[in-house]
Amino acid sequence: MKTYKYPSKNSWVEILRRPYFENTSLEKNVEVILKEVKERGDEAVRDFTERFDKVSINEFLVEAALINKAEKEIDQSLKEAIALAKKNIETFHKAQYIEVPKTTTSKGVSCWQKLVAIEKVGLYVPGGTAPLLSTVLMLAVPAIVAGCKEIILCSPPDKEGKIDPAILYTAKLCGIEKIYSIGGAQAIGAMAYGTASVPKVYKIFGPGNQYVTMAKQLVSKEGTAIDMPAGPSEVLAIADDTSDPVFVAADLLAQAEHGVDSQAVLVACTENILNQVMEELPRQLEKLPRKEIATEALKNSLAILVKDMEEAIAISNEYAPEHLIIGTDNAEQYLDQIINAGSVFVGHYATEPSGDYASGTNHTLPTNGFAKAFSGVSLDSFIKKITFQYISAEGIQNIGPAIEKMAAAEKLDAHKNAVTVRLRKLRVTGY
Amino acid sequence: MKTYKYPSKNSWVEILRRPYFENTSLEKNVEVILKEVKERGDEAVRDFTERFDKVSINEFLVEAALINKAEKEIDQSLKEAIALAKKNIETFHKAQYIEVPKTTTSKGVSCWQKLVAIEKVGLYVPGGTAPLLSTVLMLAVPAIVAGCKEIILCSPPDKEGKIDPAILYTAKLCGIEKIYSIGGAQAIGAMAYGTASVPKVYKIFGPGNQYVTMAKQLVSKEGTAIDMPAGPSEVLAIADDTSDPVFVAADLLAQAEHGVDSQAVLVACTENILNQVMEELPRQLEKLPRKEIATEALKNSLAILVKDMEEAIAISNEYAPEHLIIGTDNAEQYLDQIINAGSVFVGHYATEPSGDYASGTNHTLPTNGFAKAFSGVSLDSFIKKITFQYISAEGIQNIGPAIEKMAAAEKLDAHKNAVTVRLRKLRVTGY
């Protein structure tokens, strides 16, 4: 970790700059994949699956029999863990279903918002060495709570053409039936444009490698909505002398094991805790199966010594971390100062994996400083808030003259006229 | 208008396709402008202002004296109209400030969301022949209600280097002090990257010509958030025999006068009302100052005869209009069937200009079918919902074992360990 002691405020932006990973050919490569999928549909998806996933797949939709069979392959204790996580995620996302009550702005003019689920959504769940069943929960549960009518899920097939049973089981448990063995940019293209086998969706969610991320960005330019722009995962942990260095080190490593491009930032309020965490890190690192990845990630990581909690929060606001952990005794009294963060973990026992899996909050969060302007995935991500207005004859008489005046100032006479014809009729009919 | 009588459902997508306006050189031109502004800052902005706005400007920030003077140049009755509109917009956007209450998901685990304003936002208000003071209200009022700390506004200068007093007056009334005489793609670049005179913002709002729209799209790829993708304005009006053809024609024309690329869609439930509206249109069109624009827009517009209200709503859901007007007696009983629309106007007196100016709803809305996945601008657009979780010693004991199980299934041992070290300490200390 690069260590900075009491850096001056005007150096923060430079110190906190995210590491940059060059990749110029990526956009062109992904453009080609998307273009092919758009033009040749399933045939192109089949070709790319052969090329990238090394498997030939005829029918992308996973058979119901296979999904049902998955249930028998999952350990009972894992099923119970998933059930607890699902319940908590449901509880917290259901609590977010709040409609703005009808509001009377002028007499006879009422305005309201209605929450309406996005009709068709696509969820992407990455493949790899382990099944990301938590990603299934974090996307499927809010989609179901929102009431999306068509929810499809794409995940890359392994070399036998299969998706891990844990993903199939969790998806089915959430109520998702259409699961497709398609991965990478071709999956994003299939969901954005639709093919003979994959229905077109209006919004695409989920993490992925750089191909997936770029494909989401490119289809969003063409009008398919996406959850948010994505970058490598990151954490900022604030610690003081009340913090447990073992906990803090464990939290930093939980972040670092994600990938070599992950970033873990320690903001220490005393030299004492800084040193303790630094001594603890190698001890825990040594025992990790993903030691090499974590070691590489720590090279891009930072340890910053600041003078107090206020400065710690200020530096965190400048960094705008995806995850912010405040594992101190008095964490709660600083929460009002937080203005930029994806998700905040308060107190010694609120470790970041709680939010990754089971506490109920969503783990799909803004990285790369996007927390300055973006929220994480929530119920909001799966709904639209349609505004409505009802205006009575009295209402248009109350606000009509103001509208006429403003429309005239904007030289939009037809706008003005749409009010004038109504006011005239009311005068004529002697309302 | 192109007229379709009882089109079959499988022809809807084709009929409802938005007109396409080719422009291949646009992206490259805008890229050049943005790159220059990024590299040369104010100097580049000055150059582009000379080239596009035909005026040489030294100081972009409008002087306070000039803003104060604007107040004297605005007609009292217009001031009163603006005040009424502002009050209604404030009322409706304040009603949207609803926080999710703290939720206990498992015992000892509490999760909540906090609404936090985006710290720095930039508002763009187009120039042209008339001052778009309503755009100022629709962006500035929610930004202030949200509590954004730094709100800046850019608007193009006229040939004397000035911004219309109505814009200055309205901005100041809303509480905005930093107004810059900069327009076009160079304004978007200045706000996205920051220059010596213009502060960098995290999110950019507002309508504009194709240069502005493209610039917003391009800076959003680099991480500056934008309100939404934009296209030409549009309305879909549903009418039946209870509708007033004069009102319906006026509403269609209010849309058509926006620009030659605007689209007005009439969905008529009877042949009778279809014919009446068609007869009324030329009568009103004749008298409009913006007759030529409206005439051109009507060429891209549609009149569709359907068999009943259910079919009318279904076709509207397929089109996903920015504005949906249901000017019929029984409008309210169909509202639950609406799933894709930006803003809905209910009843004979709810004309679309009400929402454009003064009813209280926002007029920045998703066009081009984006209403399938996007909401219009609302309070949400100016805030982030940061999630928080507090977990007690009891809480981690309740959910910790489930997290360990799931992290192990995902082969993320450092994630598991962050829980394990906490549970171990609790065992050791005999909690």
Short mmCIF file of N, CA, C and O in Angstrom, two decimals, chain B residues 275-370:
data_model
loop_
_atom_site.label_atom_id
_atom_site.label_comp_id
_atom_site.label_asym_id
_atom_site.label_seq_id
_atom_site.Cartn_x
_atom_site.Cartn_y
_atom_site.Cartn_z
N ASN B 275 -62.41 12.34 -37.37
CA ASN B 275 -62.73 13.30 -38.43
C ASN B 275 -62.85 14.72 -37.90
O ASN B 275 -62.39 15.67 -38.53
N GLN B 276 -63.48 14.86 -36.74
CA GLN B 276 -63.65 16.20 -36.17
C GLN B 276 -62.30 16.86 -35.88
O GLN B 276 -62.11 18.04 -36.15
N VAL B 277 -61.38 16.10 -35.31
CA VAL B 277 -60.06 16.66 -35.00
C VAL B 277 -59.34 17.03 -36.29
O VAL B 277 -58.72 18.10 -36.41
N MET B 278 -59.45 16.15 -37.30
CA MET B 278 -58.79 16.40 -38.57
C MET B 278 -59.32 17.67 -39.26
O MET B 278 -58.57 18.37 -39.93
N GLU B 279 -60.61 17.92 -39.06
CA GLU B 279 -61.19 19.14 -39.63
C GLU B 279 -60.76 20.39 -38.86
O GLU B 279 -60.60 21.46 -39.43
N GLU B 280 -60.61 20.22 -37.56
CA GLU B 280 -60.26 21.36 -36.71
C GLU B 280 -58.80 21.78 -36.87
O GLU B 280 -58.49 22.98 -36.82
N LEU B 281 -57.94 20.81 -37.09
CA LEU B 281 -56.49 21.09 -37.14
C LEU B 281 -56.12 22.24 -38.08
O LEU B 281 -55.46 23.20 -37.65
N PRO B 282 -56.53 22.20 -39.36
CA PRO B 282 -56.11 23.28 -40.28
C PRO B 282 -56.66 24.65 -39.86
O PRO B 282 -55.99 25.66 -40.07
N ARG B 283 -57.84 24.66 -39.25
CA ARG B 283 -58.42 25.94 -38.79
C ARG B 283 -57.49 26.61 -37.77
O ARG B 283 -57.21 27.80 -37.85
N GLN B 284 -57.03 25.82 -36.80
CA GLN B 284 -56.15 26.40 -35.77
C GLN B 284 -54.74 26.64 -36.31
O GLN B 284 -54.09 27.64 -35.96
N LEU B 285 -54.29 25.73 -37.13
CA LEU B 285 -52.94 25.82 -37.69
C LEU B 285 -52.74 27.15 -38.42
O LEU B 285 -51.70 27.81 -38.30
N GLU B 286 -53.79 27.51 -39.17
CA GLU B 286 -53.76 28.72 -39.98
C GLU B 286 -53.33 29.96 -39.19
O GLU B 286 -52.62 30.82 -39.70
N LYS B 287 -53.75 30.01 -37.92
CA LYS B 287 -53.53 31.23 -37.13
C LYS B 287 -52.22 31.24 -36.36
O LYS B 287 -51.91 32.21 -35.67
N LEU B 288 -51.47 30.16 -36.44
CA LEU B 288 -50.27 30.07 -35.60
C LEU B 288 -49.07 30.79 -36.19
O LEU B 288 -48.76 30.61 -37.37
N PRO B 289 -48.35 31.56 -35.39
CA PRO B 289 -47.12 32.18 -35.87
C PRO B 289 -46.08 31.14 -36.30
O PRO B 289 -45.33 31.36 -37.24
N ARG B 290 -46.06 30.00 -35.59
CA ARG B 290 -45.08 28.97 -35.93
C ARG B 290 -45.70 27.91 -36.85
O ARG B 290 -45.35 26.72 -36.79
N LYS B 291 -46.61 28.40 -37.71
CA LYS B 291 -47.35 27.53 -38.62
C LYS B 291 -46.45 26.62 -39.47
O LYS B 291 -46.73 25.44 -39.65
N GLU B 292 -45.35 27.19 -39.97
CA GLU B 292 -44.51 26.38 -40.87
C GLU B 292 -43.86 25.21 -40.16
O GLU B 292 -43.79 24.11 -40.69
N ILE B 293 -43.38 25.48 -38.95
CA ILE B 293 -42.77 24.41 -38.16
C ILE B 293 -43.82 23.34 -37.86
O ILE B 293 -43.60 22.14 -38.07
N ALA B 294 -45.00 23.78 -37.41
CA ALA B 294 -46.06 22.83 -37.04
C ALA B 294 -46.49 22.01 -38.25
O ALA B 294 -46.72 20.79 -38.15
N THR B 295 -46.60 22.64 -39.40
CA THR B 295 -47.00 21.92 -40.60
C THR B 295 -46.01 20.82 -40.94
O THR B 295 -46.38 19.68 -41.25
N GLU B 296 -44.74 21.17 -40.83
CA GLU B 296 -43.69 20.19 -41.11
C GLU B 296 -43.76 19.03 -40.11
O GLU B 296 -43.67 17.86 -40.49
N ALA B 297 -43.93 19.38 -38.83
CA ALA B 297 -43.99 18.34 -37.79
C ALA B 297 -45.18 17.41 -38.01
O ALA B 297 -45.09 16.20 -37.79
N LEU B 298 -46.30 17.97 -38.46
CA LEU B 298 -47.49 17.13 -38.67
C LEU B 298 -47.27 16.08 -39.76
O LEU B 298 -47.89 15.02 -39.74
N LYS B 299 -46.35 16.39 -40.68
CA LYS B 299 -46.06 15.39 -41.73
C LYS B 299 -45.48 14.11 -41.14
O LYS B 299 -45.67 13.02 -41.68
N ASN B 300 -44.74 14.25 -40.04
CA ASN B 300 -44.18 13.07 -39.34
C ASN B 300 -45.15 12.51 -38.32
O ASN B 300 -44.78 11.64 -37.55
N SER B 301 -46.33 13.06 -38.27
CA SER B 301 -47.23 12.70 -37.18
C SER B 301 -48.26 11.67 -37.62
O SER B 301 -48.40 11.38 -38.80
N LEU B 302 -48.96 11.13 -36.64
CA LEU B 302 -49.85 10.00 -36.91
C LEU B 302 -51.24 10.21 -36.35
O LEU B 302 -51.40 10.81 -35.29
N ALA B 303 -52.22 9.68 -37.06
CA ALA B 303 -53.58 9.60 -36.53
C ALA B 303 -53.98 8.13 -36.66
O ALA B 303 -53.93 7.56 -37.75
N ILE B 304 -54.32 7.54 -35.53
CA ILE B 304 -54.61 6.10 -35.53
C ILE B 304 -56.01 5.88 -34.96
O ILE B 304 -56.34 6.35 -33.87
N LEU B 305 -56.82 5.17 -35.73
CA LEU B 305 -58.17 4.85 -35.27
C LEU B 305 -58.13 3.45 -34.63
O LEU B 305 -57.64 2.50 -35.23
N VAL B 306 -58.61 3.36 -33.40
CA VAL B 306 -58.62 2.07 -32.70
C VAL B 306 -60.05 1.74 -32.28
O VAL B 306 -60.94 2.59 -32.38
N LYS B 307 -60.24 0.51 -31.77
CA LYS B 307 -61.62 0.11 -31.52
C LYS B 307 -62.18 0.57 -30.17
O LYS B 307 -63.37 0.78 -30.03
N ASP B 308 -61.30 0.76 -29.18
CA ASP B 308 -61.79 1.23 -27.88
C ASP B 308 -60.66 1.77 -27.02
O ASP B 308 -59.49 1.78 -27.44
N MET B 309 -61.00 2.21 -25.82
CA MET B 309 -60.01 2.80 -24.92
C MET B 309 -58.91 1.80 -24.55
O MET B 309 -57.75 2.17 -24.45
N GLU B 310 -59.29 0.54 -24.30
CA GLU B 310 -58.27 -0.46 -23.94
C GLU B 310 -57.19 -0.53 -25.03
O GLU B 310 -56.00 -0.56 -24.73
N GLU B 311 -57.65 -0.55 -26.29
CA GLU B 311 -56.69 -0.64 -27.38
C GLU B 311 -55.87 0.65 -27.48
O GLU B 311 -54.68 0.64 -27.80
N ALA B 312 -56.52 1.76 -27.18
CA ALA B 312 -55.82 3.05 -27.23
C ALA B 312 -54.68 3.07 -26.21
O ALA B 312 -53.56 3.50 -26.51
N ILE B 313 -54.97 2.60 -25.00
CA ILE B 313 -53.93 2.57 -23.97
C ILE B 313 -52.83 1.58 -24.36
O ILE B 313 -51.64 1.86 -24.18
N ALA B 314 -53.22 0.46 -24.93
CA ALA B 314 -52.22 -0.55 -25.32
C ALA B 314 -51.27 0.02 -26.38
O ALA B 314 -50.05 -0.18 -26.32
N ILE B 315 -51.82 0.76 -27.34
CA ILE B 315 -50.98 1.33 -28.39
C ILE B 315 -50.10 2.44 -27.79
O ILE B 315 -48.94 2.60 -28.17
N SER B 316 -50.62 3.14 -26.83
CA SER B 316 -49.83 4.17 -26.14
C SER B 316 -48.68 3.52 -25.37
O SER B 316 -47.54 4.03 -25.39
N ASN B 317 -48.94 2.40 -24.72
CA ASN B 317 -47.87 1.70 -24.01
C ASN B 317 -46.78 1.23 -24.96
O ASN B 317 -45.60 1.22 -24.61
N GLU B 318 -47.17 0.85 -26.15
CA GLU B 318 -46.17 0.43 -27.14
C GLU B 318 -45.34 1.63 -27.60
O GLU B 318 -44.13 1.54 -27.76
N TYR B 319 -45.99 2.78 -27.78
CA TYR B 319 -45.29 3.99 -28.23
C TYR B 319 -44.46 4.60 -27.10
O TYR B 319 -43.38 5.14 -27.33
N ALA B 320 -44.94 4.49 -25.86
CA ALA B 320 -44.25 5.05 -24.67
C ALA B 320 -44.01 6.56 -24.84
O ALA B 320 -42.88 7.01 -24.91
N PRO B 321 -45.11 7.34 -24.92
CA PRO B 321 -44.97 8.76 -25.23
C PRO B 321 -44.36 9.56 -24.08
O PRO B 321 -44.55 9.22 -22.91
N GLU B 322 -43.67 10.63 -24.44
CA GLU B 322 -43.19 11.59 -23.46
C GLU B 322 -44.40 12.17 -22.71
O GLU B 322 -44.43 12.20 -21.48
N HIS B 323 -45.39 12.65 -23.48
CA HIS B 323 -46.62 13.20 -22.90
C HIS B 323 -47.80 12.36 -23.37
O HIS B 323 -47.92 12.10 -24.56
N LEU B 324 -48.65 11.97 -22.44
CA LEU B 324 -49.87 11.25 -22.80
C LEU B 324 -51.06 12.06 -22.28
O LEU B 324 -51.14 12.35 -21.08
N ILE B 325 -51.94 12.44 -23.20
CA ILE B 325 -53.13 13.19 -22.80
C ILE B 325 -54.35 12.30 -22.98
O ILE B 325 -54.56 11.75 -24.07
N ILE B 326 -55.15 12.15 -21.93
CA ILE B 326 -56.40 11.41 -22.07
C ILE B 326 -57.53 12.39 -21.75
O ILE B 326 -57.94 12.53 -20.59
N GLY B 327 -57.98 13.06 -22.77
CA GLY B 327 -58.98 14.10 -22.60
C GLY B 327 -60.38 13.55 -22.84
O GLY B 327 -61.06 13.95 -23.78
N THR B 328 -60.78 12.61 -21.97
CA THR B 328 -62.09 11.98 -22.11
C THR B 328 -62.81 12.02 -20.77
O THR B 328 -62.20 12.27 -19.74
N ASP B 329 -64.11 11.74 -20.80
CA ASP B 329 -64.90 11.77 -19.56
C ASP B 329 -64.42 10.76 -18.52
O ASP B 329 -64.39 11.03 -17.34
N ASN B 330 -64.09 9.58 -19.03
CA ASN B 330 -63.81 8.47 -18.10
C ASN B 330 -62.32 8.15 -17.99
O ASN B 330 -61.95 7.02 -17.69
N ALA B 331 -61.48 9.16 -18.24
CA ALA B 331 -60.03 8.94 -18.28
C ALA B 331 -59.52 8.19 -17.05
O ALA B 331 -58.70 7.28 -17.15
N GLU B 332 -60.05 8.59 -15.89
CA GLU B 332 -59.47 8.06 -14.65
C GLU B 332 -59.56 6.55 -14.51
O GLU B 332 -58.73 5.93 -13.86
N GLN B 333 -60.57 5.95 -15.14
CA GLN B 333 -60.69 4.51 -14.95
C GLN B 333 -59.67 3.69 -15.75
O GLN B 333 -59.59 2.48 -15.59
N TYR B 334 -58.90 4.37 -16.59
CA TYR B 334 -57.91 3.63 -17.40
C TYR B 334 -56.47 3.82 -16.94
O TYR B 334 -55.54 3.27 -17.51
N LEU B 335 -56.29 4.62 -15.89
CA LEU B 335 -54.92 4.99 -15.50
C LEU B 335 -54.07 3.79 -15.08
O LEU B 335 -52.87 3.77 -15.31
N ASP B 336 -54.71 2.80 -14.48
CA ASP B 336 -53.93 1.64 -14.03
C ASP B 336 -53.36 0.82 -15.18
O ASP B 336 -52.45 0.02 -14.97
N GLN B 337 -53.91 1.02 -16.37
CA GLN B 337 -53.40 0.26 -17.52
C GLN B 337 -52.16 0.90 -18.15
O GLN B 337 -51.51 0.31 -19.01
N ILE B 338 -51.84 2.12 -17.72
CA ILE B 338 -50.70 2.83 -18.33
C ILE B 338 -49.39 2.30 -17.74
O ILE B 338 -49.18 2.37 -16.53
N ILE B 339 -48.54 1.76 -18.59
CA ILE B 339 -47.25 1.30 -18.05
C ILE B 339 -46.06 2.04 -18.65
O ILE B 339 -45.00 2.07 -18.04
N ASN B 340 -46.21 2.65 -19.81
CA ASN B 340 -45.09 3.39 -20.39
C ASN B 340 -45.51 4.80 -20.81
O ASN B 340 -46.22 4.98 -21.79
N ALA B 341 -45.05 5.79 -20.08
CA ALA B 341 -45.32 7.20 -20.42
C ALA B 341 -44.44 8.06 -19.53
O ALA B 341 -44.06 7.63 -18.44
N GLY B 342 -44.14 9.26 -20.00
CA GLY B 342 -43.37 10.17 -19.16
C GLY B 342 -44.27 10.89 -18.17
O GLY B 342 -44.12 10.76 -16.96
N SER B 343 -45.25 11.63 -18.70
CA SER B 343 -46.18 12.36 -17.85
C SER B 343 -47.57 12.25 -18.46
O SER B 343 -47.72 12.32 -19.68
N VAL B 344 -48.57 12.06 -17.61
CA VAL B 344 -49.92 11.79 -18.08
C VAL B 344 -50.85 12.92 -17.67
O VAL B 344 -50.83 13.36 -16.51
N PHE B 345 -51.66 13.38 -18.62
CA PHE B 345 -52.57 14.50 -18.41
C PHE B 345 -53.99 13.95 -18.46
O PHE B 345 -54.42 13.43 -19.49
N VAL B 346 -54.70 14.09 -17.36
CA VAL B 346 -55.96 13.37 -17.18
C VAL B 346 -57.14 14.34 -17.20
O VAL B 346 -57.21 15.26 -16.37
N GLY B 347 -58.05 14.13 -18.13
CA GLY B 347 -59.28 14.92 -18.17
C GLY B 347 -59.22 16.04 -19.21
O GLY B 347 -58.16 16.37 -19.73
N HIS B 348 -60.38 16.62 -19.46
CA HIS B 348 -60.49 17.61 -20.54
C HIS B 348 -59.64 18.86 -20.32
O HIS B 348 -59.23 19.51 -21.27
N TYR B 349 -59.40 19.22 -19.07
CA TYR B 349 -58.72 20.50 -18.80
C TYR B 349 -57.22 20.35 -18.53
O TYR B 349 -56.52 21.35 -18.36
N ALA B 350 -56.76 19.10 -18.51
CA ALA B 350 -55.33 18.90 -18.27
C ALA B 350 -54.60 18.95 -19.61
O ALA B 350 -54.26 17.93 -20.20
N THR B 351 -54.38 20.14 -20.09
CA THR B 351 -53.64 20.29 -21.34
C THR B 351 -52.15 20.20 -21.05
O THR B 351 -51.71 20.52 -19.94
N GLU B 352 -51.40 19.77 -22.05
CA GLU B 352 -49.98 19.54 -21.81
C GLU B 352 -49.23 20.79 -21.38
O GLU B 352 -48.35 20.70 -20.51
N PRO B 353 -49.51 21.96 -21.90
CA PRO B 353 -48.80 23.15 -21.41
C PRO B 353 -48.95 23.38 -19.90
O PRO B 353 -48.09 24.04 -19.29
N SER B 354 -49.98 22.82 -19.27
CA SER B 354 -50.08 22.92 -17.81
C SER B 354 -48.82 22.35 -17.16
O SER B 354 -48.24 22.94 -16.26
N GLY B 355 -48.45 21.16 -17.64
CA GLY B 355 -47.28 20.50 -17.09
C GLY B 355 -45.99 21.14 -17.57
O GLY B 355 -44.95 21.05 -16.93
N ASP B 356 -46.05 21.78 -18.73
CA ASP B 356 -44.85 22.46 -19.23
C ASP B 356 -44.49 23.66 -18.36
O ASP B 356 -43.33 24.04 -18.27
N TYR B 357 -45.52 24.26 -17.75
CA TYR B 357 -45.26 25.52 -17.07
C TYR B 357 -45.61 25.56 -15.59
O TYR B 357 -44.78 25.98 -14.79
N ALA B 358 -46.81 25.15 -15.23
CA ALA B 358 -47.28 25.67 -13.95
C ALA B 358 -48.03 24.71 -13.03
O ALA B 358 -48.35 25.08 -11.90
N SER B 359 -48.33 23.48 -13.47
CA SER B 359 -49.13 22.64 -12.57
C SER B 359 -48.29 22.13 -11.40
O SER B 359 -48.81 21.87 -10.33
N GLY B 360 -47.00 21.96 -11.64
CA GLY B 360 -46.13 21.49 -10.57
C GLY B 360 -45.28 20.29 -10.98
O GLY B 360 -44.22 20.05 -10.42
N THR B 361 -45.75 19.50 -11.97
CA THR B 361 -44.96 18.37 -12.45
C THR B 361 -43.79 18.88 -13.28
O THR B 361 -43.81 20.01 -13.74
N ASN B 362 -42.81 18.04 -13.47
CA ASN B 362 -41.64 18.45 -14.23
C ASN B 362 -41.88 18.27 -15.72
O ASN B 362 -42.58 17.35 -16.12
N HIS B 363 -41.29 19.15 -16.53
CA HIS B 363 -41.48 19.01 -17.98
C HIS B 363 -40.27 18.37 -18.67
O HIS B 363 -40.27 18.23 -19.89
N THR B 364 -39.25 17.99 -17.90
CA THR B 364 -38.10 17.30 -18.50
C THR B 364 -38.39 15.81 -18.46
O THR B 364 -38.33 15.19 -17.40
N LEU B 365 -38.72 15.26 -19.62
CA LEU B 365 -39.31 13.93 -19.67
C LEU B 365 -38.65 13.05 -20.72
O LEU B 365 -38.05 13.56 -21.67
N PRO B 366 -38.76 11.73 -20.56
CA PRO B 366 -38.14 10.83 -21.53
C PRO B 366 -38.89 10.80 -22.87
O PRO B 366 -40.10 10.60 -22.90
N THR B 367 -38.15 11.01 -23.95
CA THR B 367 -38.71 10.99 -25.31
C THR B 367 -38.28 9.70 -26.00
O THR B 367 -37.62 8.87 -25.39
N ASN B 368 -38.66 9.58 -27.26
CA ASN B 368 -38.08 8.56 -28.14
C ASN B 368 -38.30 7.13 -27.63
O ASN B 368 -37.51 6.23 -27.92
N GLY B 369 -39.33 6.91 -26.85
CA GLY B 369 -39.60 5.57 -26.32
C GLY B 369 -38.83 5.25 -25.05
O GLY B 369 -39.00 4.18 -24.46
N PHE B 370 -37.98 6.18 -24.61
CA PHE B 370 -37.20 5.94 -23.39
C PHE B 370 -38.10 5.81 -22.15
O PHE B 370 -37.65 5.33 -21.11
#
